[in-house]
Amino acid sequence: MKSNIKSIVEIKTLKSALMLLLLVIFNALFWNEMLGLNLFIFSNLLIGTFLLFHRKSFKYQTVRIAIGFTFVTGIMVLIHNSIISKIAHIVSFCLMLGFFQQGNLRLLSSAFWSSLVALVSIHHSFLEQINFIKAPATIPKSSIRKLRLLIIPLIAFSIFFMIFKIANPVFNKMTNNLGNQLFDILSNLFVDFSFLKILFLLLGAVIILVSLVKRETTLIVALWESMKTDVLRRELSRERRVMEMELLETQKNTTFKIMDLKQEYQTGILLIAMVNLLLLVVNGIDIQFLWLNFEVDEAGNLAELVHEGTYMLIISILLSMSILMYFFRKNLNFYLKNELLKKLAYVWIFQNTILVISVVIRTYYYIIEHGLAYKRIGVLLFLALTTYGLYSLFVKIKEHKSSFYLWRVNSWATYAMLVFMACINWDMLIVKYNIEKCKTVESKAKIDLGFMLSRSDQTLPILRENRQYFETDKRGISSYRNSPNVNTYGTYLDERIETYLQEQKKYSWASWNYADAKTVSLLEEK
């Protein structure tokens, strides 16, 4: 018993020391800095520290995947330093914390709630962490013995340290510089102690506590999820169970009354058949005019075709998926005569896949005409997830999977898509593609130059390199005017470059990232 108390006190003491150290590091890395190398370093420090105290968490596959995704998005922050890479890293880190709290979780939403529960109970974590201070009697002779063991090595180390400082000028200079840096870090923790600095340090303390202290209150999330399965089970009402038992006991050829289920089946047949016929007509029109014989000049308002048409088709696909999920949510999956309903559902899923392809083609034509933009890329990525959603819906119907299965696999697919999005510098892709479109006069008139100039700072070198396309253009410049000197997109670009180079000088190595380092290097070239 005493040994257990002793080990708990020692672990809490070590955790408290590490938390204080991590708070000092947090201040040194993030105060008056932008996100970059500091984010990568600090998140990995928290991961390593958590695994130091909770090694068993690493045995869960979800924890390993979340750590891997968090590491990948951290690398992408270093390489691209894009907004999406930072968002992806922070989201992945929060989900990873949820899985850290309860490694046997399967749903991303459960991991999110696990993180939220840990955050809400942060004050309990703090009180538990400092509780050992109230029991000084539990720190007996062992601590004094360990202190004695440290005294002689520390004295010897100090003597030799002073000898080498005096004997070696290079070592003396190096240690002085190191000492000055450490002094600066510690003094900066307390210098300019404004209300903003207090909030900043509180934020750091909360992040560290949630990351390192495992809360038992998150068990409620794991218990809820443990009752869910991927496989759908037949649900029987109390009355129906009684009827089945009576049927088995009497061994009579009594017909089972399942009118409610039969009516639901007939409704499903009628609804899905009717919408299938309607969708067949729509898909036929799209294949005829959009797939095989599309002409931009004869398409009328292409923007209306893509914007309004695409959104309505996406709503149609999501509505179709919701209807199928409703009909195949429970006992209709086990209805003996449901083969026709299943076949109609498969046809509906196939026709919705055709509809997805039609939406992709519409978006493709719009990109060809007007260039790339976030919404157009977003539509394509969303359609990729929708296609996977249709496939998972097919598996659910075919293999009697539950709604829990659908939610689980599609949430993980969304997570993987978020990580994929972080791996690509979308701003660079957009600007490079649209500049190629600007090389013809006809295409340039359709490109939004202001949108291109409002992309991330990493695009500035390629924008300056192609300055001739923005030199005198004034279309919509009032939306981007931030000084009296800005009257064309060319002057707006010049001001952006000058402001960016000045801002970069404010940051230290903690904010370093490859994208900004390369951008500054290219912009400073004459």
mmCIF file of N, CA and C in Angstrom, residues 15 74 76 86 150 179 219 239 257 301 306 313 355 377 407 416 427 430 466 469 477 485 488:
data_model
loop_
_atom_site.group_PDB
_atom_site.id
_atom_site.type_symbol
_atom_site.label_atom_id
_atom_site.label_comp_id
_atom_site.label_asym_id
_atom_site.label_seq_id
_atom_site.Cartn_x
_atom_site.Cartn_y
_atom_site.Cartn_z
ATOM 1 N N LYS A 15 4.912 14.673 -13.146
ATOM 2 C CA LYS A 15 3.961 15.318 -14.052
ATOM 3 C C LYS A 15 3.891 16.823 -13.817
ATOM 4 N N GLY A 74 1.215 17.783 -39.130
ATOM 5 C CA GLY A 74 2.262 18.652 -38.580
ATOM 6 C C GLY A 74 3.369 18.894 -39.586
ATOM 7 N N MET A 76 2.939 18.818 -42.780
ATOM 8 C CA MET A 76 2.347 19.679 -43.816
ATOM 9 C C MET A 76 2.315 21.145 -43.382
ATOM 10 N N LYS A 86 -3.073 23.797 -41.006
ATOM 11 C CA LYS A 86 -3.140 24.138 -39.576
ATOM 12 C C LYS A 86 -4.449 23.653 -38.961
ATOM 13 N N LEU A 150 21.823 12.818 -4.905
ATOM 14 C CA LEU A 150 22.030 13.863 -5.908
ATOM 15 C C LEU A 150 23.081 14.887 -5.489
ATOM 16 N N GLY A 179 23.355 30.335 -21.160
ATOM 17 C CA GLY A 179 22.766 30.873 -19.928
ATOM 18 C C GLY A 179 21.934 32.112 -20.188
ATOM 19 N N LEU A 219 -15.083 7.604 -19.417
ATOM 20 C CA LEU A 219 -15.570 6.225 -19.544
ATOM 21 C C LEU A 219 -17.022 6.188 -19.998
ATOM 22 N N GLU A 239 -45.016 -7.626 -27.862
ATOM 23 C CA GLU A 239 -46.179 -8.351 -28.352
ATOM 24 C C GLU A 239 -45.771 -9.393 -29.387
ATOM 25 N N LYS A 257 -49.031 -11.738 -38.059
ATOM 26 C CA LYS A 257 -49.547 -10.447 -38.484
ATOM 27 C C LYS A 257 -48.447 -9.399 -38.385
ATOM 28 N N ASN A 301 -26.504 29.951 -69.370
ATOM 29 C CA ASN A 301 -25.788 30.482 -68.198
ATOM 30 C C ASN A 301 -25.069 29.332 -67.489
ATOM 31 N N VAL A 306 -24.051 25.349 -63.026
ATOM 32 C CA VAL A 306 -23.156 24.735 -62.039
ATOM 33 C C VAL A 306 -23.598 25.053 -60.628
ATOM 34 N N LEU A 313 -28.617 19.105 -57.069
ATOM 35 C CA LEU A 313 -28.328 17.688 -57.295
ATOM 36 C C LEU A 313 -27.674 17.063 -56.072
ATOM 37 N N LEU A 355 -25.487 10.377 -61.192
ATOM 38 C CA LEU A 355 -25.754 11.787 -60.896
ATOM 39 C C LEU A 355 -24.499 12.481 -60.371
ATOM 40 N N ILE A 377 -13.247 23.305 -56.011
ATOM 41 C CA ILE A 377 -12.451 22.186 -55.494
ATOM 42 C C ILE A 377 -13.226 21.484 -54.389
ATOM 43 N N TRP A 407 -22.037 5.629 -39.919
ATOM 44 C CA TRP A 407 -21.468 6.808 -39.270
ATOM 45 C C TRP A 407 -19.976 6.614 -39.017
ATOM 46 N N ALA A 416 -9.780 11.164 -43.112
ATOM 47 C CA ALA A 416 -8.715 10.902 -44.091
ATOM 48 C C ALA A 416 -8.704 11.971 -45.187
ATOM 49 N N ASP A 427 -3.689 26.867 -52.606
ATOM 50 C CA ASP A 427 -3.511 28.225 -53.122
ATOM 51 C C ASP A 427 -2.535 28.245 -54.294
ATOM 52 N N ILE A 430 -4.256 26.699 -57.301
ATOM 53 C CA ILE A 430 -5.231 27.629 -57.881
ATOM 54 C C ILE A 430 -4.536 28.715 -58.692
ATOM 55 N N ASN A 466 4.490 36.893 -62.695
ATOM 56 C CA ASN A 466 3.501 37.090 -63.762
ATOM 57 C C ASN A 466 2.744 38.406 -63.570
ATOM 58 N N TYR A 469 0.063 40.357 -65.941
ATOM 59 C CA TYR A 469 -1.369 40.095 -66.040
ATOM 60 C C TYR A 469 -2.184 40.952 -65.080
ATOM 61 N N ILE A 477 -11.064 46.492 -58.071
ATOM 62 C CA ILE A 477 -9.942 46.809 -57.190
ATOM 63 C C ILE A 477 -10.407 47.496 -55.907
ATOM 64 N N ASN A 485 -2.544 54.634 -52.335
ATOM 65 C CA ASN A 485 -1.608 54.322 -53.426
ATOM 66 C C ASN A 485 -2.074 53.157 -54.285
ATOM 67 N N THR A 488 -4.506 49.882 -58.887
ATOM 68 C CA THR A 488 -4.566 48.740 -59.814
ATOM 69 C C THR A 488 -4.135 47.496 -59.044
#
